[in-house]
PDB file of C-alpha atoms in Angstrom:
ATOM      1  CA  MET A 293     131.657 116.082 144.837  1.00  0.00           C
ATOM      2  CA  SER A 294     128.010 115.603 145.751  1.00  0.00           C
ATOM      3  CA  PRO A 295     126.084 112.830 143.955  1.00  0.00           C
ATOM      4  CA  PRO A 296     123.937 113.994 141.030  1.00  0.00           C
ATOM      5  CA  THR A 297     120.296 114.487 141.918  1.00  0.00           C
ATOM      6  CA  THR A 298     117.359 114.188 139.561  1.00  0.00           C
ATOM      7  CA  PRO A 299     115.431 117.446 139.463  1.00  0.00           C
ATOM      8  CA  GLN A 300     111.692 117.077 140.059  1.00  0.00           C
ATOM      9  CA  ARG A 301     110.474 118.195 136.660  1.00  0.00           C
ATOM     10  CA  PRO A 302     106.849 117.841 135.585  1.00  0.00           C
ATOM     11  CA  LEU A 303     106.191 114.812 133.419  1.00  0.00           C
ATOM     12  CA  SER A 304     104.550 115.079 130.040  1.00  0.00           C
ATOM     13  CA  PRO A 305     101.738 114.741 129.113  1.00  0.00           C
ATOM     14  CA  HIS A 306      99.948 116.365 132.037  1.00  0.00           C
ATOM     15  CA  LEU A 307      96.917 114.086 131.840  1.00  0.00           C
ATOM     16  CA  MET A 308      94.806 116.016 134.348  1.00  0.00           C
ATOM     17  CA  ILE A 309      95.022 119.380 132.581  1.00  0.00           C
ATOM     18  CA  TYR A 310      95.568 118.116 129.047  1.00  0.00           C
ATOM     19  CA  ARG A 311      92.772 119.068 126.666  1.00  0.00           C
ATOM     20  CA  LYS A 312      90.894 115.990 125.470  1.00  0.00           C
ATOM     21  CA  GLN A 313      91.228 115.282 121.769  1.00  0.00           C
ATOM     22  CA  LEU A 314      89.669 112.699 119.485  1.00  0.00           C
ATOM     23  CA  THR A 315      93.091 111.154 118.892  1.00  0.00           C
ATOM     24  CA  SER A 316      94.038 110.627 122.543  1.00  0.00           C
ATOM     25  CA  MET A 317      90.526 109.473 123.464  1.00  0.00           C
ATOM     26  CA  LEU A 318      90.562 106.875 120.678  1.00  0.00           C
ATOM     27  CA  SER A 319      93.986 105.742 121.784  1.00  0.00           C
ATOM     28  CA  ILE A 320      92.968 105.081 125.389  1.00  0.00           C
ATOM     29  CA  SER A 321      89.536 103.715 124.428  1.00  0.00           C
ATOM     30  CA  HIS A 322      91.243 101.160 122.173  1.00  0.00           C
ATOM     31  CA  ARG A 323      93.111  99.902 125.224  1.00  0.00           C
ATOM     32  CA  ILE A 324      90.077 100.058 127.544  1.00  0.00           C
ATOM     33  CA  SER A 325      87.878  98.188 125.052  1.00  0.00           C
ATOM     34  CA  GLY A 326      90.623  95.575 124.766  1.00  0.00           C
ATOM     35  CA  VAL A 327      90.639  95.050 128.525  1.00  0.00           C
ATOM     36  CA  VAL A 328      86.815  94.812 128.520  1.00  0.00           C
ATOM     37  CA  LEU A 329      86.982  92.200 125.749  1.00  0.00           C
ATOM     38  CA  SER A 330      89.586  90.253 127.710  1.00  0.00           C
ATOM     39  CA  GLY A 331      87.053  89.923 130.527  1.00  0.00           C
ATOM     40  CA  GLY A 332      84.434  89.027 127.915  1.00  0.00           C
ATOM     41  CA  MET A 333      86.560  86.079 126.811  1.00  0.00           C
ATOM     42  CA  LEU A 334      85.544  84.451 130.107  1.00  0.00           C
ATOM     43  CA  ILE A 335      81.924  84.524 128.880  1.00  0.00           C
ATOM     44  CA  VAL A 336      82.913  83.193 125.446  1.00  0.00           C
ATOM     45  CA  VAL A 337      84.758  80.251 127.014  1.00  0.00           C
ATOM     46  CA  ALA A 338      81.909  79.706 129.503  1.00  0.00           C
ATOM     47  CA  LEU A 339      79.404  79.500 126.616  1.00  0.00           C
ATOM     48  CA  LEU A 340      81.568  76.968 124.769  1.00  0.00           C
ATOM     49  CA  TYR A 341      81.926  74.893 127.916  1.00  0.00           C
ATOM     50  CA  ALA A 342      78.181  75.127 128.601  1.00  0.00           C
ATOM     51  CA  LEU A 343      77.497  73.557 125.190  1.00  0.00           C
ATOM     52  CA  VAL A 344      79.362  70.468 126.408  1.00  0.00           C
ATOM     53  CA  ALA A 345      78.299  70.548 130.080  1.00  0.00           C
ATOM     54  CA  GLY A 346      74.621  70.042 129.209  1.00  0.00           C
ATOM     55  CA  PRO A 347      71.353  71.915 128.663  1.00  0.00           C
ATOM     56  CA  GLU A 348      70.979  72.934 132.340  1.00  0.00           C
ATOM     57  CA  VAL A 349      74.314  74.768 132.373  1.00  0.00           C
ATOM     58  CA  TRP A 350      73.517  76.321 128.980  1.00  0.00           C
ATOM     59  CA  GLN A 351      70.118  77.440 130.311  1.00  0.00           C
ATOM     60  CA  ARG A 352      71.753  79.044 133.330  1.00  0.00           C
ATOM     61  CA  VAL A 353      74.347  80.960 131.291  1.00  0.00           C
ATOM     62  CA  THR A 354      72.015  82.077 128.493  1.00  0.00           C
ATOM     63  CA  GLY A 355      69.220  82.735 130.998  1.00  0.00           C
ATOM     64  CA  TRP A 356      71.458  85.218 132.753  1.00  0.00           C
ATOM     65  CA  LEU A 357      72.457  86.783 129.434  1.00  0.00           C
ATOM     66  CA  ALA A 358      68.769  87.163 128.495  1.00  0.00           C
ATOM     67  CA  MET A 359      67.986  89.228 131.605  1.00  0.00           C
ATOM     68  CA  PRO A 360      68.101  93.057 131.300  1.00  0.00           C
ATOM     69  CA  LEU A 361      71.495  93.157 133.035  1.00  0.00           C
ATOM     70  CA  GLY A 362      72.815  90.422 130.769  1.00  0.00           C
ATOM     71  CA  GLN A 363      71.449  92.148 127.668  1.00  0.00           C
ATOM     72  CA  GLY A 364      73.073  95.401 128.764  1.00  0.00           C
ATOM     73  CA  PHE A 365      76.302  93.525 129.248  1.00  0.00           C
ATOM     74  CA  LEU A 366      76.038  91.945 125.784  1.00  0.00           C
ATOM     75  CA  ILE A 367      75.313  95.300 124.118  1.00  0.00           C
ATOM     76  CA  ALA A 368      78.278  96.904 125.929  1.00  0.00           C
ATOM     77  CA  TRP A 369      80.416  93.907 124.992  1.00  0.00           C
ATOM     78  CA  SER A 370      79.442  94.133 121.322  1.00  0.00           C
ATOM     79  CA  LEU A 371      80.170  97.879 121.277  1.00  0.00           C
ATOM     80  CA  ALA A 372      83.592  97.187 122.822  1.00  0.00           C
ATOM     81  CA  PHE A 373      84.083  94.451 120.195  1.00  0.00           C
ATOM     82  CA  PHE A 374      83.321  96.660 117.187  1.00  0.00           C
ATOM     83  CA  TRP A 375      85.090  99.633 118.764  1.00  0.00           C
ATOM     84  CA  HIS A 376      88.272  97.589 119.233  1.00  0.00           C
ATOM     85  CA  PHE A 377      87.826  96.026 115.780  1.00  0.00           C
ATOM     86  CA  TYR A 378      87.719  99.366 113.947  1.00  0.00           C
ATOM     87  CA  THR A 379      90.299 101.203 116.081  1.00  0.00           C
ATOM     88  CA  GLY A 380      92.525  98.134 115.699  1.00  0.00           C
ATOM     89  CA  LEU A 381      92.036  98.180 111.920  1.00  0.00           C
ATOM     90  CA  ARG A 382      93.076 101.843 111.983  1.00  0.00           C
ATOM     91  CA  HIS A 383      96.203 100.878 113.916  1.00  0.00           C
ATOM     92  CA  LEU A 384      97.015  98.158 111.364  1.00  0.00           C
ATOM     93  CA  PHE A 385      96.832 100.726 108.545  1.00  0.00           C
ATOM     94  CA  TRP A 386      99.195 102.983 110.503  1.00  0.00           C
ATOM     95  CA  ASP A 387     101.535 100.036 111.084  1.00  0.00           C
ATOM     96  CA  ALA A 388     101.585  99.489 107.326  1.00  0.00           C
ATOM     97  CA  GLY A 389     102.544 103.142 106.917  1.00  0.00           C
ATOM     98  CA  TYR A 390      99.245 104.662 105.749  1.00  0.00           C
ATOM     99  CA  GLY A 391      97.085 107.499 107.043  1.00  0.00           C
ATOM    100  CA  PHE A 392      99.546 109.502 109.140  1.00  0.00           C
ATOM    101  CA  GLU A 393      98.575 112.969 107.814  1.00  0.00           C
ATOM    102  CA  LEU A 394      96.736 114.855 110.572  1.00  0.00           C
ATOM    103  CA  LYS A 395      93.754 115.341 108.237  1.00  0.00           C
ATOM    104  CA  ASN A 396      93.593 111.577 107.609  1.00  0.00           C
ATOM    105  CA  VAL A 397      94.088 110.767 111.295  1.00  0.00           C
ATOM    106  CA  TYR A 398      90.980 112.775 112.155  1.00  0.00           C
ATOM    107  CA  ALA A 399      89.007 111.452 109.193  1.00  0.00           C
ATOM    108  CA  SER A 400      89.750 107.830 110.123  1.00  0.00           C
ATOM    109  CA  GLY A 401      89.067 108.665 113.786  1.00  0.00           C
ATOM    110  CA  TYR A 402      85.539 109.935 113.072  1.00  0.00           C
ATOM    111  CA  ALA A 403      84.968 107.065 110.642  1.00  0.00           C
ATOM    112  CA  THR A 404      85.990 104.610 113.368  1.00  0.00           C
ATOM    113  CA  VAL A 405      83.506 105.995 115.892  1.00  0.00           C
ATOM    114  CA  ALA A 406      80.709 106.048 113.305  1.00  0.00           C
ATOM    115  CA  ALA A 407      81.464 102.524 112.071  1.00  0.00           C
ATOM    116  CA  ALA A 408      81.588 101.064 115.589  1.00  0.00           C
ATOM    117  CA  VAL A 409      78.282 102.645 116.658  1.00  0.00           C
ATOM    118  CA  LEU A 410      76.517 101.838 113.369  1.00  0.00           C
ATOM    119  CA  THR A 411      77.680  98.209 113.286  1.00  0.00           C
ATOM    120  CA  THR A 412      76.591  97.690 116.909  1.00  0.00           C
ATOM    121  CA  ALA A 413      73.184  99.221 116.124  1.00  0.00           C
ATOM    122  CA  LEU A 414      72.859  97.141 112.945  1.00  0.00           C
ATOM    123  CA  VAL A 415      73.665  93.863 114.727  1.00  0.00           C
ATOM    124  CA  TRP A 416      71.184  94.487 117.553  1.00  0.00           C
ATOM    125  CA  GLY A 417      68.598  95.735 115.068  1.00  0.00           C
ATOM    126  CA  ILE A 418      68.851  92.397 113.267  1.00  0.00           C
ATOM    127  CA  VAL A 419      68.801  90.411 116.534  1.00  0.00           C
ATOM    128  CA  TYR A 420      65.705  92.177 117.906  1.00  0.00           C
ATOM    129  CA  TYR A 421      63.659  92.984 114.799  1.00  0.00           C
ATOM    130  CA  VAL A 422      64.510  90.557 112.016  1.00  0.00           C
TER     131      VAL A 422
ATOM    132  CA  MET B 284     134.449  93.343 117.038  1.00  0.00           C
ATOM    133  CA  SER B 285     133.696  92.553 113.414  1.00  0.00           C
ATOM    134  CA  GLU B 286     130.440  90.783 114.253  1.00  0.00           C
ATOM    135  CA  PRO B 287     127.641  92.508 112.345  1.00  0.00           C
ATOM    136  CA  SER B 288     124.929  93.825 114.624  1.00  0.00           C
ATOM    137  CA  THR B 289     121.422  92.746 113.671  1.00  0.00           C
ATOM    138  CA  ARG B 290     119.894  94.233 116.807  1.00  0.00           C
ATOM    139  CA  PHE B 291     118.677  97.779 117.195  1.00  0.00           C
ATOM    140  CA  GLU B 292     120.686  98.459 120.332  1.00  0.00           C
ATOM    141  CA  THR B 293     124.110  99.775 121.153  1.00  0.00           C
ATOM    142  CA  ARG B 294     126.808  97.574 122.660  1.00  0.00           C
ATOM    143  CA  LEU B 295     126.582  99.580 125.879  1.00  0.00           C
ATOM    144  CA  GLY B 296     122.819  98.999 125.965  1.00  0.00           C
ATOM    145  CA  ARG B 297     123.357  95.277 125.498  1.00  0.00           C
ATOM    146  CA  VAL B 298     125.885  95.126 128.337  1.00  0.00           C
ATOM    147  CA  ARG B 299     123.534  96.977 130.690  1.00  0.00           C
ATOM    148  CA  GLY B 300     120.768  94.539 129.770  1.00  0.00           C
ATOM    149  CA  LEU B 301     117.964  96.995 130.464  1.00  0.00           C
ATOM    150  CA  GLY B 302     114.845  97.515 128.379  1.00  0.00           C
ATOM    151  CA  ALA B 303     111.901  95.276 127.607  1.00  0.00           C
ATOM    152  CA  GLY B 304     113.767  92.567 125.683  1.00  0.00           C
ATOM    153  CA  GLY B 305     112.267  90.906 122.631  1.00  0.00           C
ATOM    154  CA  GLY B 306     109.962  93.858 122.041  1.00  0.00           C
ATOM    155  CA  THR B 307     110.183  93.753 118.255  1.00  0.00           C
ATOM    156  CA  HIS B 308     109.175  90.100 118.150  1.00  0.00           C
ATOM    157  CA  HIS B 309     106.262  90.739 120.525  1.00  0.00           C
ATOM    158  CA  TRP B 310     105.130  93.690 118.396  1.00  0.00           C
ATOM    159  CA  TRP B 311     105.198  91.619 115.192  1.00  0.00           C
ATOM    160  CA  MET B 312     103.369  88.660 116.759  1.00  0.00           C
ATOM    161  CA  GLN B 313     100.707  91.041 118.052  1.00  0.00           C
ATOM    162  CA  ARG B 314     100.187  92.416 114.518  1.00  0.00           C
ATOM    163  CA  LEU B 315      99.921  88.877 113.100  1.00  0.00           C
ATOM    164  CA  GLY B 316      97.299  87.934 115.689  1.00  0.00           C
ATOM    165  CA  SER B 317      95.364  91.135 114.976  1.00  0.00           C
ATOM    166  CA  LEU B 318      95.479  90.543 111.236  1.00  0.00           C
ATOM    167  CA  ALA B 319      94.184  86.972 111.614  1.00  0.00           C
ATOM    168  CA  LEU B 320      91.379  88.164 113.885  1.00  0.00           C
ATOM    169  CA  VAL B 321      89.981  90.548 111.233  1.00  0.00           C
ATOM    170  CA  PRO B 322      88.445  87.834 108.991  1.00  0.00           C
ATOM    171  CA  LEU B 323      87.762  85.510 111.953  1.00  0.00           C
ATOM    172  CA  SER B 324      85.755  88.243 113.712  1.00  0.00           C
ATOM    173  CA  VAL B 325      83.749  89.003 110.592  1.00  0.00           C
ATOM    174  CA  TRP B 326      82.983  85.287 110.214  1.00  0.00           C
ATOM    175  CA  LEU B 327      81.857  84.962 113.852  1.00  0.00           C
ATOM    176  CA  VAL B 328      79.597  88.031 113.817  1.00  0.00           C
ATOM    177  CA  VAL B 329      77.948  87.082 110.510  1.00  0.00           C
ATOM    178  CA  SER B 330      77.467  83.478 111.698  1.00  0.00           C
ATOM    179  CA  LEU B 331      75.957  84.445 115.060  1.00  0.00           C
ATOM    180  CA  VAL B 332      73.647  87.066 113.563  1.00  0.00           C
ATOM    181  CA  THR B 333      72.338  84.633 110.932  1.00  0.00           C
ATOM    182  CA  LEU B 334      71.744  81.776 113.415  1.00  0.00           C
ATOM    183  CA  PRO B 335      67.987  81.142 113.612  1.00  0.00           C
ATOM    184  CA  ALA B 336      68.010  80.945 117.433  1.00  0.00           C
ATOM    185  CA  MET B 337      70.443  80.658 120.293  1.00  0.00           C
ATOM    186  CA  ASP B 338      68.922  77.611 121.967  1.00  0.00           C
ATOM    187  CA  TYR B 339      70.945  74.607 123.013  1.00  0.00           C
ATOM    188  CA  GLU B 340      70.281  72.305 120.054  1.00  0.00           C
ATOM    189  CA  VAL B 341      70.754  74.981 117.396  1.00  0.00           C
ATOM    190  CA  ALA B 342      74.025  76.135 118.950  1.00  0.00           C
ATOM    191  CA  GLN B 343      75.268  72.554 119.292  1.00  0.00           C
ATOM    192  CA  MET B 344      74.387  71.623 115.704  1.00  0.00           C
ATOM    193  CA  TRP B 345      76.030  74.795 114.437  1.00  0.00           C
ATOM    194  CA  LEU B 346      79.286  74.373 116.374  1.00  0.00           C
ATOM    195  CA  ALA B 347      79.552  70.643 115.614  1.00  0.00           C
ATOM    196  CA  GLN B 348      79.856  71.278 111.853  1.00  0.00           C
ATOM    197  CA  PRO B 349      83.484  70.684 110.784  1.00  0.00           C
ATOM    198  CA  MET B 350      84.169  74.110 109.287  1.00  0.00           C
ATOM    199  CA  THR B 351      82.471  75.901 112.194  1.00  0.00           C
ATOM    200  CA  ALA B 352      84.507  73.915 114.714  1.00  0.00           C
ATOM    201  CA  ILE B 353      87.751  74.635 112.864  1.00  0.00           C
ATOM    202  CA  LEU B 354      87.073  78.358 112.543  1.00  0.00           C
ATOM    203  CA  MET B 355      85.888  78.550 116.161  1.00  0.00           C
ATOM    204  CA  LEU B 356      89.073  76.819 117.335  1.00  0.00           C
ATOM    205  CA  LEU B 357      91.032  79.451 115.427  1.00  0.00           C
ATOM    206  CA  PHE B 358      88.895  82.359 116.643  1.00  0.00           C
ATOM    207  CA  VAL B 359      88.983  81.442 120.331  1.00  0.00           C
ATOM    208  CA  ASN B 360      92.648  80.489 120.497  1.00  0.00           C
ATOM    209  CA  VAL B 361      93.918  83.433 118.441  1.00  0.00           C
ATOM    210  CA  SER B 362      91.658  85.719 120.514  1.00  0.00           C
ATOM    211  CA  LEU B 363      93.059  84.339 123.765  1.00  0.00           C
ATOM    212  CA  TRP B 364      96.584  84.674 122.396  1.00  0.00           C
ATOM    213  CA  HIS B 365      95.787  88.289 121.430  1.00  0.00           C
ATOM    214  CA  THR B 366      94.297  88.817 124.919  1.00  0.00           C
ATOM    215  CA  LEU B 367      97.553  87.549 126.442  1.00  0.00           C
ATOM    216  CA  GLN B 368      99.673  89.843 124.259  1.00  0.00           C
ATOM    217  CA  GLY B 369      97.469  92.868 124.947  1.00  0.00           C
ATOM    218  CA  LEU B 370      97.110  92.431 128.710  1.00  0.00           C
ATOM    219  CA  GLN B 371     100.838  91.729 128.957  1.00  0.00           C
ATOM    220  CA  VAL B 372     101.552  95.196 127.517  1.00  0.00           C
ATOM    221  CA  VAL B 373      98.972  96.781 129.844  1.00  0.00           C
ATOM    222  CA  ILE B 374     100.615  95.106 132.860  1.00  0.00           C
ATOM    223  CA  GLU B 375     104.099  96.123 131.712  1.00  0.00           C
ATOM    224  CA  ASP B 376     102.910  99.720 131.280  1.00  0.00           C
ATOM    225  CA  TYR B 377     101.160 100.148 134.619  1.00  0.00           C
ATOM    226  CA  VAL B 378     102.715  97.699 137.105  1.00  0.00           C
ATOM    227  CA  HIS B 379     106.192  98.907 137.959  1.00  0.00           C
ATOM    228  CA  GLN B 380     107.210  96.896 141.006  1.00  0.00           C
ATOM    229  CA  THR B 381     109.124  93.884 139.684  1.00  0.00           C
ATOM    230  CA  SER B 382     107.628  91.218 141.973  1.00  0.00           C
ATOM    231  CA  SER B 383     104.030  92.372 141.347  1.00  0.00           C
ATOM    232  CA  LYS B 384     104.709  92.622 137.633  1.00  0.00           C
ATOM    233  CA  ILE B 385     106.109  89.103 137.359  1.00  0.00           C
ATOM    234  CA  THR B 386     103.288  87.691 139.513  1.00  0.00           C
ATOM    235  CA  ALA B 387     100.703  89.400 137.304  1.00  0.00           C
ATOM    236  CA  LEU B 388     102.366  88.236 134.071  1.00  0.00           C
ATOM    237  CA  VAL B 389     102.644  84.620 135.246  1.00  0.00           C
ATOM    238  CA  THR B 390      99.060  84.566 136.570  1.00  0.00           C
ATOM    239  CA  LEU B 391      97.826  86.026 133.287  1.00  0.00           C
ATOM    240  CA  ARG B 392      99.688  83.450 131.192  1.00  0.00           C
ATOM    241  CA  PHE B 393      98.521  80.498 133.297  1.00  0.00           C
ATOM    242  CA  GLY B 394      94.951  81.813 133.211  1.00  0.00           C
ATOM    243  CA  VAL B 395      94.975  82.221 129.435  1.00  0.00           C
ATOM    244  CA  TRP B 396      96.443  78.716 128.957  1.00  0.00           C
ATOM    245  CA  PHE B 397      93.683  77.318 131.168  1.00  0.00           C
ATOM    246  CA  LEU B 398      90.992  79.095 129.130  1.00  0.00           C
ATOM    247  CA  MET B 399      92.582  77.824 125.891  1.00  0.00           C
ATOM    248  CA  ALA B 400      92.416  74.270 127.219  1.00  0.00           C
ATOM    249  CA  ILE B 401      88.749  74.563 128.275  1.00  0.00           C
ATOM    250  CA  ALA B 402      87.698  76.128 124.972  1.00  0.00           C
ATOM    251  CA  THR B 403      89.644  73.675 122.799  1.00  0.00           C
ATOM    252  CA  PHE B 404      88.400  70.660 124.764  1.00  0.00           C
ATOM    253  CA  SER B 405      84.783  71.852 124.543  1.00  0.00           C
ATOM    254  CA  ILE B 406      84.854  72.479 120.803  1.00  0.00           C
ATOM    255  CA  LEU B 407      86.580  69.174 120.009  1.00  0.00           C
ATOM    256  CA  LYS B 408      84.319  67.150 122.288  1.00  0.00           C
ATOM    257  CA  LEU B 409      81.260  68.621 120.642  1.00  0.00           C
ATOM    258  CA  ALA B 410      82.649  68.198 117.121  1.00  0.00           C
ATOM    259  CA  PHE B 411      83.486  64.524 117.740  1.00  0.00           C
ATOM    260  CA  THR B 412      80.327  63.499 119.598  1.00  0.00           C
ATOM    261  CA  VAL B 413      77.343  65.404 118.170  1.00  0.00           C
TER     262      VAL B 413
END
């Protein structure tokens, strides 16, 4: 008797030809924003350490963050923060058993995107103009 | 044979010893961390946005206040814990070779512990000296 062989079947989902949907994009962006925020934790810890290491170190870190590149980084970081915050909140509601109807999944999905973008804009509006 | 099973696995599955192991506990701890980070994140964003400036003295005075130091200790350490839990899942999902996976998981855990130590030391030093 020959040993059993595993047939080479295609795996699902076919990511390359799969049509993009709000649901799958929010799912992967929740993970990507989480990874971005993990890297951002290095900056958070660096800022805390700089407060103890002295004004020169603080100047160096915040000076870099005040440059256009640093500002761009901070804006991207804050968007990732609010994105992950709202998509994570949506996940917590699912974990509690709420919002599984397809209609609600899409409604909360659009609400998540809107809330993340609006909160980011609001925070930077306050920082720059108030 | 009469021992009641409290685990969601068959006896055969237990004998084979495959699977992630402790997944339910990890899932629950991840939800607890997420839940705690909801109010902590709101506190941090509101505090940072309402700070008059981000210069050295203002930031030091702010962080040295008892309640700020306590909440910041919670925010940073729960965030780093959440980072560890999240990146662990990402590594487990995408790194399949056992030696690389274990190396990545150990490096991640040591790195996160190191960041926790730096952050906690910095906050406490500031809170007890300023």
